[in-house]
Amino acid sequence: MSLLREPSAQARPIHFVTRASWPATRERLPRACADVAAANGFEPNPASHLIFPGEGGAEVVFALEDEDSAAKDLFAPGKLAGALPAGLYRFANDPHDPYLAALGWLLSAYAFDRYRAKKAEAAQLCVPDSVDAARVERVAAAIAMGRDLINTPANDLGPAALEAAALATAAQHQASASVVRGDALLASGFPLIHAVGRAAKEAPRLVDFRWGDPDAPKVTLVGKGVCFDTGGLDIKPSAGMLMMKKDMGGAATALALASMVMSAGLAVRLRVILPIVENSISADAFRPGDIYASRKGLTVEIGNTDAEGRLILADALALADEEAPDLLIDFATLTGAARVALGPDLPPFYTGDEALAQDVARHGAAAQDPVWRMPLWDPYDKMLESKAADLGNVGGGPFAGSITAALFLRRFVARAKAWAHFDVYGWTPTGKPGRPEGGEIQSARLLYDLLEERFAPPHGPRAVRHLVARAEEDEDADAEEKAR
């Protein structure tokens, strides 16, 4: 059931206050409400709230950061979805960003309940006047789908189940799809995908689906689909395997973004390519020191079997690159080095296209979907040298692991007009408004905004404009402040 409802006079109001506005708001409250606030010692600390009883039902006060705060959490109002009693609520005045507040409400209400009793329904929200309800629900539904995939354990989401989820997404939007499985990968030119996945009980595979006008700009998404990663013969310690059900987070991200794009009817020729494997251990497992050809023809020496994600992406990217897409984006839970550098909440991205980099950064800030550009540092390319093959799959040392992984992937992209690689974490360790603990879809929202700006439906509004305009206003304000 959707938590968004049409405006209603019966909805309980939520009053947003800041430290600066609270005194004036308190003065306007009925005396009984002011007495309740005083009795509870309410202070307008960000994300705190208070419920006032009233004749027509409860009223709510929720505290936000001051308008000029550098650390505003635009999802903060979403906390109320689970904090308020069941019922229908409305924003009595605008929070800092009504769109992100409404989206945060839906994202906060998400719960992974496949294996346990469902929790009580979250509070419902009247759609704010300035917000496109269909867009909010489209984005929230796609994120929920992706979170469900990441949260599902590998015993229920192996390669066959992830393939089925991808094909279901394609079928929902009448996309044409094909799958290559098992030894057919060798005959079809995907030797690296085959090598990584051949030791598992369920065969490796590649899912490929297309949607949209063939004459529209080509946008291709590639997502790493390692349903579980033992590390292979270079086996991970037990602690390192605990989270490896999320190693298909790149595929989940690609499917979430694809769902947003197709549901919105963007004017693109969308292609989604998912190499799907389980990196297991058996007599047929690939080994350190093995050398394999790739789809592109480059030979790769295996320095570490736990660097398997870049191998399957290499074949998938080579396939995607063959038709020279206008924009090629890949997603992967690729390196622990990225987490060491930037932590779980800030995925790095890599691109050599300056205009694309600026658009990604701008939309990431506006959508509160943060990413950070890292360099494709050419001198580190030599770390991938191999004495026996065209290149190795690891950098050969403890340094610059995320950068060398991106440089490895770059070897397989030559014809695409623009390419970006996102090294996502796919998990929220500690819950916060809009981002409950567990599987998370990172970077998809910002890229949807970017694609919507570039390729809006021929007769549809560019709903992302308000986000971009707000970001530009913030930049102008920062520039004026510096000038003063």
mmCIF file of N, CA, C and O in Angstrom, residues 292-382:
data_model
loop_
_atom_site.group_PDB
_atom_site.id
_atom_site.type_symbol
_atom_site.label_atom_id
_atom_site.label_comp_id
_atom_site.label_asym_id
_atom_site.label_seq_id
_atom_site.Cartn_x
_atom_site.Cartn_y
_atom_site.Cartn_z
ATOM 1 N N TYR A 292 43.715 -16.129 -18.767
ATOM 2 C CA TYR A 292 42.527 -16.280 -19.606
ATOM 3 C C TYR A 292 42.460 -15.160 -20.636
ATOM 4 O O TYR A 292 42.851 -14.010 -20.357
ATOM 5 N N ALA A 293 41.943 -15.504 -21.782
ATOM 6 C CA ALA A 293 41.609 -14.473 -22.754
ATOM 7 C C ALA A 293 40.336 -13.776 -22.296
ATOM 8 O O ALA A 293 39.538 -14.328 -21.532
ATOM 9 N N SER A 294 40.142 -12.563 -22.756
ATOM 10 C CA SER A 294 38.907 -11.823 -22.476
ATOM 11 C C SER A 294 38.132 -11.637 -23.769
ATOM 12 O O SER A 294 38.643 -11.935 -24.861
ATOM 13 N N ARG A 295 36.921 -11.154 -23.661
ATOM 14 C CA ARG A 295 36.129 -10.906 -24.858
ATOM 15 C C ARG A 295 36.843 -9.929 -25.787
ATOM 16 O O ARG A 295 36.808 -10.076 -27.009
ATOM 17 N N LYS A 296 37.530 -8.955 -25.208
ATOM 18 C CA LYS A 296 38.219 -7.952 -26.025
ATOM 19 C C LYS A 296 39.456 -8.518 -26.700
ATOM 20 O O LYS A 296 39.990 -7.912 -27.637
ATOM 21 N N GLY A 297 39.937 -9.650 -26.235
ATOM 22 C CA GLY A 297 41.154 -10.227 -26.794
ATOM 23 C C GLY A 297 42.364 -10.066 -25.902
ATOM 24 O O GLY A 297 43.371 -10.757 -26.072
ATOM 25 N N LEU A 298 42.306 -9.158 -24.934
ATOM 26 C CA LEU A 298 43.392 -9.007 -23.976
ATOM 27 C C LEU A 298 43.463 -10.234 -23.086
ATOM 28 O O LEU A 298 42.436 -10.760 -22.641
ATOM 29 N N THR A 299 44.673 -10.693 -22.807
ATOM 30 C CA THR A 299 44.834 -11.801 -21.876
ATOM 31 C C THR A 299 45.063 -11.264 -20.469
ATOM 32 O O THR A 299 45.714 -10.233 -20.277
ATOM 33 N N VAL A 300 44.512 -11.990 -19.477
ATOM 34 C CA VAL A 300 44.549 -11.531 -18.093
ATOM 35 C C VAL A 300 45.151 -12.623 -17.222
ATOM 36 O O VAL A 300 44.662 -13.770 -17.224
ATOM 37 N N GLU A 301 46.179 -12.275 -16.452
ATOM 38 C CA GLU A 301 46.760 -13.194 -15.486
ATOM 39 C C GLU A 301 46.084 -12.983 -14.131
ATOM 40 O O GLU A 301 45.933 -11.842 -13.678
ATOM 41 N N ILE A 302 45.690 -14.080 -13.502
ATOM 42 C CA ILE A 302 44.985 -13.990 -12.235
ATOM 43 C C ILE A 302 46.004 -13.871 -11.103
ATOM 44 O O ILE A 302 46.747 -14.818 -10.807
ATOM 45 N N GLY A 303 46.049 -12.707 -10.481
ATOM 46 C CA GLY A 303 46.915 -12.491 -9.322
ATOM 47 C C GLY A 303 46.205 -12.798 -8.023
ATOM 48 O O GLY A 303 46.832 -13.138 -7.024
ATOM 49 N N ASN A 304 44.877 -12.683 -8.037
ATOM 50 C CA ASN A 304 44.091 -12.949 -6.838
ATOM 51 C C ASN A 304 42.673 -13.302 -7.267
ATOM 52 O O ASN A 304 42.032 -12.537 -7.996
ATOM 53 N N THR A 305 42.181 -14.460 -6.810
ATOM 54 C CA THR A 305 40.831 -14.876 -7.213
ATOM 55 C C THR A 305 39.736 -14.094 -6.505
ATOM 56 O O THR A 305 38.566 -14.212 -6.864
ATOM 57 N N ASP A 306 40.120 -13.289 -5.506
ATOM 58 C CA ASP A 306 39.132 -12.452 -4.822
ATOM 59 C C ASP A 306 38.922 -11.135 -5.550
ATOM 60 O O ASP A 306 38.109 -10.316 -5.129
ATOM 61 N N ALA A 307 39.643 -10.919 -6.635
ATOM 62 C CA ALA A 307 39.415 -9.750 -7.494
ATOM 63 C C ALA A 307 38.656 -10.219 -8.729
ATOM 64 O O ALA A 307 39.082 -10.027 -9.867
ATOM 65 N N GLU A 308 37.514 -10.881 -8.466
ATOM 66 C CA GLU A 308 36.746 -11.510 -9.531
ATOM 67 C C GLU A 308 35.752 -10.569 -10.191
ATOM 68 O O GLU A 308 35.385 -10.741 -11.348
ATOM 69 N N GLY A 309 35.294 -9.552 -9.453
ATOM 70 C CA GLY A 309 34.270 -8.678 -9.999
ATOM 71 C C GLY A 309 34.731 -7.948 -11.240
ATOM 72 O O GLY A 309 33.989 -7.830 -12.224
ATOM 73 N N ARG A 310 35.960 -7.474 -11.229
ATOM 74 C CA ARG A 310 36.486 -6.747 -12.395
ATOM 75 C C ARG A 310 36.611 -7.672 -13.613
ATOM 76 O O ARG A 310 36.567 -7.204 -14.747
ATOM 77 N N LEU A 311 36.793 -8.987 -13.370
ATOM 78 C CA LEU A 311 36.907 -9.929 -14.482
ATOM 79 C C LEU A 311 35.582 -10.069 -15.219
ATOM 80 O O LEU A 311 35.523 -9.984 -16.454
ATOM 81 N N ILE A 312 34.507 -10.271 -14.464
ATOM 82 C CA ILE A 312 33.216 -10.432 -15.135
ATOM 83 C C ILE A 312 32.755 -9.115 -15.757
ATOM 84 O O ILE A 312 32.128 -9.098 -16.821
ATOM 85 N N LEU A 313 33.106 -7.994 -15.111
ATOM 86 C CA LEU A 313 32.768 -6.689 -15.692
ATOM 87 C C LEU A 313 33.543 -6.437 -16.975
ATOM 88 O O LEU A 313 33.039 -5.774 -17.891
ATOM 89 N N ALA A 314 34.770 -6.952 -17.058
ATOM 90 C CA ALA A 314 35.583 -6.727 -18.252
ATOM 91 C C ALA A 314 34.894 -7.281 -19.494
ATOM 92 O O ALA A 314 34.790 -6.593 -20.527
ATOM 93 N N ASP A 315 34.410 -8.515 -19.414
ATOM 94 C CA ASP A 315 33.697 -9.075 -20.566
ATOM 95 C C ASP A 315 32.414 -8.317 -20.855
ATOM 96 O O ASP A 315 32.062 -8.078 -22.013
ATOM 97 N N ALA A 316 31.692 -7.934 -19.800
ATOM 98 C CA ALA A 316 30.424 -7.222 -19.994
ATOM 99 C C ALA A 316 30.653 -5.832 -20.581
ATOM 100 O O ALA A 316 29.905 -5.386 -21.465
ATOM 101 N N LEU A 317 31.673 -5.138 -20.087
ATOM 102 C CA LEU A 317 31.979 -3.811 -20.633
ATOM 103 C C LEU A 317 32.436 -3.897 -22.076
ATOM 104 O O LEU A 317 32.102 -3.030 -22.902
ATOM 105 N N ALA A 318 33.218 -4.922 -22.406
ATOM 106 C CA ALA A 318 33.653 -5.086 -23.792
ATOM 107 C C ALA A 318 32.448 -5.281 -24.712
ATOM 108 O O ALA A 318 32.397 -4.719 -25.820
ATOM 109 N N LEU A 319 31.478 -6.074 -24.256
ATOM 110 C CA LEU A 319 30.252 -6.247 -25.034
ATOM 111 C C LEU A 319 29.519 -4.920 -25.199
ATOM 112 O O LEU A 319 29.103 -4.550 -26.305
ATOM 113 N N ALA A 320 29.347 -4.201 -24.102
ATOM 114 C CA ALA A 320 28.638 -2.917 -24.153
ATOM 115 C C ALA A 320 29.344 -1.937 -25.071
ATOM 116 O O ALA A 320 28.703 -1.177 -25.814
ATOM 117 N N ASP A 321 30.666 -1.934 -25.034
ATOM 118 C CA ASP A 321 31.464 -0.964 -25.783
ATOM 119 C C ASP A 321 31.390 -1.189 -27.284
ATOM 120 O O ASP A 321 31.620 -0.260 -28.059
ATOM 121 N N GLU A 322 31.064 -2.403 -27.696
ATOM 122 C CA GLU A 322 31.083 -2.727 -29.127
ATOM 123 C C GLU A 322 30.115 -1.894 -29.941
ATOM 124 O O GLU A 322 30.339 -1.648 -31.126
ATOM 125 N N GLU A 323 29.016 -1.438 -29.323
ATOM 126 C CA GLU A 323 28.069 -0.627 -30.084
ATOM 127 C C GLU A 323 28.233 0.869 -29.807
ATOM 128 O O GLU A 323 27.370 1.663 -30.171
ATOM 129 N N ALA A 324 29.362 1.245 -29.184
ATOM 130 C CA ALA A 324 29.706 2.658 -28.973
ATOM 131 C C ALA A 324 28.551 3.453 -28.378
ATOM 132 O O ALA A 324 28.058 4.415 -28.985
ATOM 133 N N PRO A 325 28.088 3.111 -27.169
ATOM 134 C CA PRO A 325 26.960 3.845 -26.574
ATOM 135 C C PRO A 325 27.335 5.296 -26.299
ATOM 136 O O PRO A 325 28.513 5.638 -26.120
ATOM 137 N N ASP A 326 26.320 6.132 -26.264
ATOM 138 C CA ASP A 326 26.553 7.538 -25.923
ATOM 139 C C ASP A 326 26.984 7.687 -24.474
ATOM 140 O O ASP A 326 27.764 8.583 -24.140
ATOM 141 N N LEU A 327 26.464 6.826 -23.609
ATOM 142 C CA LEU A 327 26.820 6.863 -22.192
ATOM 143 C C LEU A 327 26.847 5.436 -21.677
ATOM 144 O O LEU A 327 25.868 4.698 -21.814
ATOM 145 N N LEU A 328 27.979 5.058 -21.093
ATOM 146 C CA LEU A 328 28.166 3.720 -20.529
ATOM 147 C C LEU A 328 28.508 3.877 -19.053
ATOM 148 O O LEU A 328 29.468 4.583 -18.708
ATOM 149 N N ILE A 329 27.713 3.244 -18.188
ATOM 150 C CA ILE A 329 27.908 3.362 -16.741
ATOM 151 C C ILE A 329 27.957 1.965 -16.148
ATOM 152 O O ILE A 329 27.109 1.119 -16.463
ATOM 153 N N ASP A 330 28.950 1.714 -15.305
ATOM 154 C CA ASP A 330 28.968 0.437 -14.605
ATOM 155 C C ASP A 330 28.949 0.656 -13.100
ATOM 156 O O ASP A 330 29.422 1.671 -12.586
ATOM 157 N N PHE A 331 28.366 -0.325 -12.403
ATOM 158 C CA PHE A 331 28.229 -0.286 -10.947
ATOM 159 C C PHE A 331 28.791 -1.578 -10.376
ATOM 160 O O PHE A 331 28.501 -2.664 -10.879
ATOM 161 N N ALA A 332 29.549 -1.449 -9.298
ATOM 162 C CA ALA A 332 30.112 -2.657 -8.695
ATOM 163 C C ALA A 332 30.481 -2.412 -7.245
ATOM 164 O O ALA A 332 31.016 -1.357 -6.897
ATOM 165 N N THR A 333 30.181 -3.401 -6.400
ATOM 166 C CA THR A 333 30.736 -3.435 -5.047
ATOM 167 C C THR A 333 32.141 -4.006 -5.199
ATOM 168 O O THR A 333 32.377 -5.181 -4.941
ATOM 169 N N LEU A 334 33.079 -3.165 -5.633
ATOM 170 C CA LEU A 334 34.314 -3.691 -6.203
ATOM 171 C C LEU A 334 35.469 -3.793 -5.223
ATOM 172 O O LEU A 334 36.184 -4.786 -5.210
ATOM 173 N N THR A 335 35.701 -2.757 -4.401
ATOM 174 C CA THR A 335 36.939 -2.775 -3.611
ATOM 175 C C THR A 335 36.721 -2.320 -2.175
ATOM 176 O O THR A 335 35.995 -1.362 -1.908
ATOM 177 N N GLY A 336 37.395 -3.005 -1.248
ATOM 178 C CA GLY A 336 37.459 -2.526 0.123
ATOM 179 C C GLY A 336 38.259 -1.251 0.225
ATOM 180 O O GLY A 336 38.055 -0.449 1.146
ATOM 181 N N ALA A 337 39.167 -1.031 -0.739
ATOM 182 C CA ALA A 337 39.977 0.185 -0.729
ATOM 183 C C ALA A 337 39.119 1.435 -0.814
ATOM 184 O O ALA A 337 39.441 2.479 -0.225
ATOM 185 N N ALA A 338 38.001 1.346 -1.541
ATOM 186 C CA ALA A 338 37.106 2.497 -1.644
ATOM 187 C C ALA A 338 36.482 2.821 -0.302
ATOM 188 O O ALA A 338 36.280 3.990 0.038
ATOM 189 N N ARG A 339 36.176 1.792 0.488
ATOM 190 C CA ARG A 339 35.587 2.021 1.804
ATOM 191 C C ARG A 339 36.615 2.627 2.752
ATOM 192 O O ARG A 339 36.286 3.480 3.578
ATOM 193 N N VAL A 340 37.847 2.163 2.662
ATOM 194 C CA VAL A 340 38.902 2.726 3.506
ATOM 195 C C VAL A 340 39.093 4.204 3.187
ATOM 196 O O VAL A 340 39.266 5.034 4.077
ATOM 197 N N ALA A 341 39.037 4.535 1.911
ATOM 198 C CA ALA A 341 39.269 5.921 1.502
ATOM 199 C C ALA A 341 38.104 6.833 1.846
ATOM 200 O O ALA A 341 38.299 7.947 2.349
ATOM 201 N N LEU A 342 36.873 6.371 1.596
ATOM 202 C CA LEU A 342 35.723 7.278 1.652
ATOM 203 C C LEU A 342 34.594 6.811 2.564
ATOM 204 O O LEU A 342 33.615 7.523 2.732
ATOM 205 N N GLY A 343 34.727 5.640 3.160
ATOM 206 C CA GLY A 343 33.683 5.168 4.058
ATOM 207 C C GLY A 343 32.493 4.594 3.317
ATOM 208 O O GLY A 343 32.447 4.584 2.082
ATOM 209 N N PRO A 344 31.481 4.127 4.053
ATOM 210 C CA PRO A 344 30.351 3.423 3.421
ATOM 211 C C PRO A 344 29.341 4.320 2.720
ATOM 212 O O PRO A 344 28.606 3.848 1.850
ATOM 213 N N ASP A 345 29.291 5.606 3.090
ATOM 214 C CA ASP A 345 28.225 6.483 2.597
ATOM 215 C C ASP A 345 28.604 7.290 1.360
ATOM 216 O O ASP A 345 27.753 7.975 0.794
ATOM 217 N N LEU A 346 29.867 7.228 0.956
ATOM 218 C CA LEU A 346 30.352 8.118 -0.106
ATOM 219 C C LEU A 346 31.082 7.305 -1.171
ATOM 220 O O LEU A 346 32.304 7.167 -1.136
ATOM 221 N N PRO A 347 30.364 6.743 -2.140
ATOM 222 C CA PRO A 347 31.015 5.933 -3.170
ATOM 223 C C PRO A 347 31.885 6.781 -4.094
ATOM 224 O O PRO A 347 31.489 7.886 -4.489
ATOM 225 N N PRO A 348 33.055 6.278 -4.456
ATOM 226 C CA PRO A 348 33.847 6.973 -5.461
ATOM 227 C C PRO A 348 33.314 6.681 -6.867
ATOM 228 O O PRO A 348 32.707 5.631 -7.106
ATOM 229 N N PHE A 349 33.535 7.620 -7.772
ATOM 230 C CA PHE A 349 33.253 7.348 -9.174
ATOM 231 C C PHE A 349 34.435 7.820 -10.004
ATOM 232 O O PHE A 349 35.211 8.695 -9.589
ATOM 233 N N TYR A 350 34.557 7.227 -11.167
ATOM 234 C CA TYR A 350 35.685 7.487 -12.057
ATOM 235 C C TYR A 350 35.155 7.764 -13.458
ATOM 236 O O TYR A 350 34.292 7.046 -13.955
ATOM 237 N N THR A 351 35.675 8.788 -14.077
ATOM 238 C CA THR A 351 35.361 9.077 -15.469
ATOM 239 C C THR A 351 36.425 10.001 -16.031
ATOM 240 O O THR A 351 37.002 10.815 -15.294
ATOM 241 N N GLY A 352 36.670 9.884 -17.324
ATOM 242 C CA GLY A 352 37.568 10.813 -17.989
ATOM 243 C C GLY A 352 36.825 11.926 -18.688
ATOM 244 O O GLY A 352 37.455 12.786 -19.326
ATOM 245 N N ASP A 353 35.501 11.945 -18.576
ATOM 246 C CA ASP A 353 34.668 12.940 -19.236
ATOM 247 C C ASP A 353 34.361 14.062 -18.243
ATOM 248 O O ASP A 353 33.619 13.861 -17.283
ATOM 249 N N GLU A 354 34.920 15.239 -18.483
ATOM 250 C CA GLU A 354 34.780 16.344 -17.526
ATOM 251 C C GLU A 354 33.340 16.829 -17.397
ATOM 252 O O GLU A 354 32.876 17.131 -16.298
ATOM 253 N N ALA A 355 32.632 16.912 -18.510
ATOM 254 C CA ALA A 355 31.237 17.368 -18.443
ATOM 255 C C ALA A 355 30.391 16.379 -17.656
ATOM 256 O O ALA A 355 29.556 16.769 -16.827
ATOM 257 N N LEU A 356 30.612 15.086 -17.878
ATOM 258 C CA LEU A 356 29.875 14.074 -17.136
ATOM 259 C C LEU A 356 30.218 14.141 -15.652
ATOM 260 O O LEU A 356 29.333 14.050 -14.791
ATOM 261 N N ALA A 357 31.492 14.324 -15.332
ATOM 262 C CA ALA A 357 31.909 14.407 -13.931
ATOM 263 C C ALA A 357 31.222 15.563 -13.221
ATOM 264 O O ALA A 357 30.762 15.432 -12.079
ATOM 265 N N GLN A 358 31.135 16.712 -13.894
ATOM 266 C CA GLN A 358 30.491 17.873 -13.285
ATOM 267 C C GLN A 358 29.000 17.624 -13.072
ATOM 268 O O GLN A 358 28.440 17.982 -12.033
ATOM 269 N N ASP A 359 28.354 16.974 -14.054
ATOM 270 C CA ASP A 359 26.926 16.685 -13.918
ATOM 271 C C ASP A 359 26.676 15.693 -12.789
ATOM 272 O O ASP A 359 25.714 15.830 -12.026
ATOM 273 N N VAL A 360 27.528 14.677 -12.680
ATOM 274 C CA VAL A 360 27.368 13.692 -11.610
ATOM 275 C C VAL A 360 27.505 14.363 -10.248
ATOM 276 O O VAL A 360 26.676 14.147 -9.344
ATOM 277 N N ALA A 361 28.531 15.182 -10.088
ATOM 278 C CA ALA A 361 28.744 15.855 -8.804
ATOM 279 C C ALA A 361 27.583 16.789 -8.469
ATOM 280 O O ALA A 361 27.116 16.837 -7.320
ATOM 281 N N ARG A 362 27.107 17.512 -9.458
ATOM 282 C CA ARG A 362 26.014 18.469 -9.238
ATOM 283 C C ARG A 362 24.731 17.752 -8.825
ATOM 284 O O ARG A 362 24.067 18.149 -7.861
ATOM 285 N N HIS A 363 24.388 16.692 -9.533
ATOM 286 C CA HIS A 363 23.163 15.972 -9.209
ATOM 287 C C HIS A 363 23.298 15.186 -7.913
ATOM 288 O O HIS A 363 22.326 15.034 -7.172
ATOM 289 N N GLY A 364 24.491 14.686 -7.630
ATOM 290 C CA GLY A 364 24.686 13.984 -6.366
ATOM 291 C C GLY A 364 24.423 14.883 -5.179
ATOM 292 O O GLY A 364 23.773 14.482 -4.205
ATOM 293 N N ALA A 365 24.923 16.123 -5.256
ATOM 294 C CA ALA A 365 24.701 17.072 -4.166
ATOM 295 C C ALA A 365 23.233 17.458 -4.067
ATOM 296 O O ALA A 365 22.670 17.536 -2.968
ATOM 297 N N ALA A 366 22.588 17.696 -5.200
ATOM 298 C CA ALA A 366 21.194 18.138 -5.189
ATOM 299 C C ALA A 366 20.256 17.049 -4.697
ATOM 300 O O ALA A 366 19.274 17.325 -4.008
ATOM 301 N N ALA A 367 20.543 15.792 -5.041
ATOM 302 C CA ALA A 367 19.641 14.684 -4.711
ATOM 303 C C ALA A 367 19.959 14.058 -3.363
ATOM 304 O O ALA A 367 19.299 13.112 -2.962
ATOM 305 N N GLN A 368 20.947 14.556 -2.654
ATOM 306 C CA GLN A 368 21.436 13.951 -1.420
ATOM 307 C C GLN A 368 21.731 12.456 -1.662
ATOM 308 O O GLN A 368 21.341 11.576 -0.908
ATOM 309 N N ASP A 369 22.436 12.220 -2.749
ATOM 310 C CA ASP A 369 22.900 10.889 -3.144
ATOM 311 C C ASP A 369 24.404 11.041 -3.393
ATOM 312 O O ASP A 369 24.862 11.018 -4.532
ATOM 313 N N PRO A 370 25.197 11.198 -2.326
ATOM 314 C CA PRO A 370 26.562 11.691 -2.477
ATOM 315 C C PRO A 370 27.513 10.695 -3.123
ATOM 316 O O PRO A 370 27.440 9.484 -2.891
ATOM 317 N N VAL A 371 28.403 11.217 -3.959
ATOM 318 C CA VAL A 371 29.510 10.459 -4.545
ATOM 319 C C VAL A 371 30.722 11.381 -4.572
ATOM 320 O O VAL A 371 30.606 12.584 -4.358
ATOM 321 N N TRP A 372 31.891 10.816 -4.828
ATOM 322 C CA TRP A 372 33.119 11.624 -4.856
ATOM 323 C C TRP A 372 33.990 11.154 -6.004
ATOM 324 O O TRP A 372 34.279 9.960 -6.133
ATOM 325 N N ARG A 373 34.406 12.096 -6.836
ATOM 326 C CA ARG A 373 35.236 11.729 -7.981
ATOM 327 C C ARG A 373 36.653 11.376 -7.538
ATOM 328 O O ARG A 373 37.278 12.103 -6.780
ATOM 329 N N MET A 374 37.130 10.242 -8.039
ATOM 330 C CA MET A 374 38.504 9.808 -7.819
ATOM 331 C C MET A 374 39.228 9.786 -9.170
ATOM 332 O O MET A 374 38.597 9.675 -10.226
ATOM 333 N N PRO A 375 40.575 9.856 -9.152
ATOM 334 C CA PRO A 375 41.305 10.015 -10.414
ATOM 335 C C PRO A 375 41.616 8.697 -11.115
ATOM 336 O O PRO A 375 41.971 7.701 -10.483
ATOM 337 N N LEU A 376 41.501 8.712 -12.423
ATOM 338 C CA LEU A 376 42.048 7.640 -13.248
ATOM 339 C C LEU A 376 43.520 7.992 -13.482
ATOM 340 O O LEU A 376 43.905 8.525 -14.520
ATOM 341 N N TRP A 377 44.329 7.686 -12.494
ATOM 342 C CA TRP A 377 45.716 8.175 -12.447
ATOM 343 C C TRP A 377 46.593 7.301 -13.341
ATOM 344 O O TRP A 377 46.964 6.173 -13.001
ATOM 345 N N ASP A 378 46.931 7.837 -14.510
ATOM 346 C CA ASP A 378 47.637 7.054 -15.522
ATOM 347 C C ASP A 378 48.933 6.411 -15.028
ATOM 348 O O ASP A 378 49.233 5.277 -15.412
ATOM 349 N N PRO A 379 49.753 7.094 -14.214
ATOM 350 C CA PRO A 379 50.995 6.431 -13.768
ATOM 351 C C PRO A 379 50.772 5.115 -13.026
ATOM 352 O O PRO A 379 51.663 4.260 -13.010
ATOM 353 N N TYR A 380 49.591 4.944 -12.415
ATOM 354 C CA TYR A 380 49.327 3.695 -11.698
ATOM 355 C C TYR A 380 48.986 2.545 -12.648
ATOM 356 O O TYR A 380 48.892 1.383 -12.222
ATOM 357 N N ASP A 381 48.797 2.854 -13.921
ATOM 358 C CA ASP A 381 48.443 1.820 -14.875
ATOM 359 C C ASP A 381 49.517 0.728 -14.946
ATOM 360 O O ASP A 381 49.222 -0.441 -15.189
ATOM 361 N N LYS A 382 50.751 1.120 -14.694
ATOM 362 C CA LYS A 382 51.849 0.152 -14.753
ATOM 363 C C LYS A 382 51.738 -0.915 -13.653
ATOM 364 O O LYS A 382 52.344 -1.977 -13.758
#
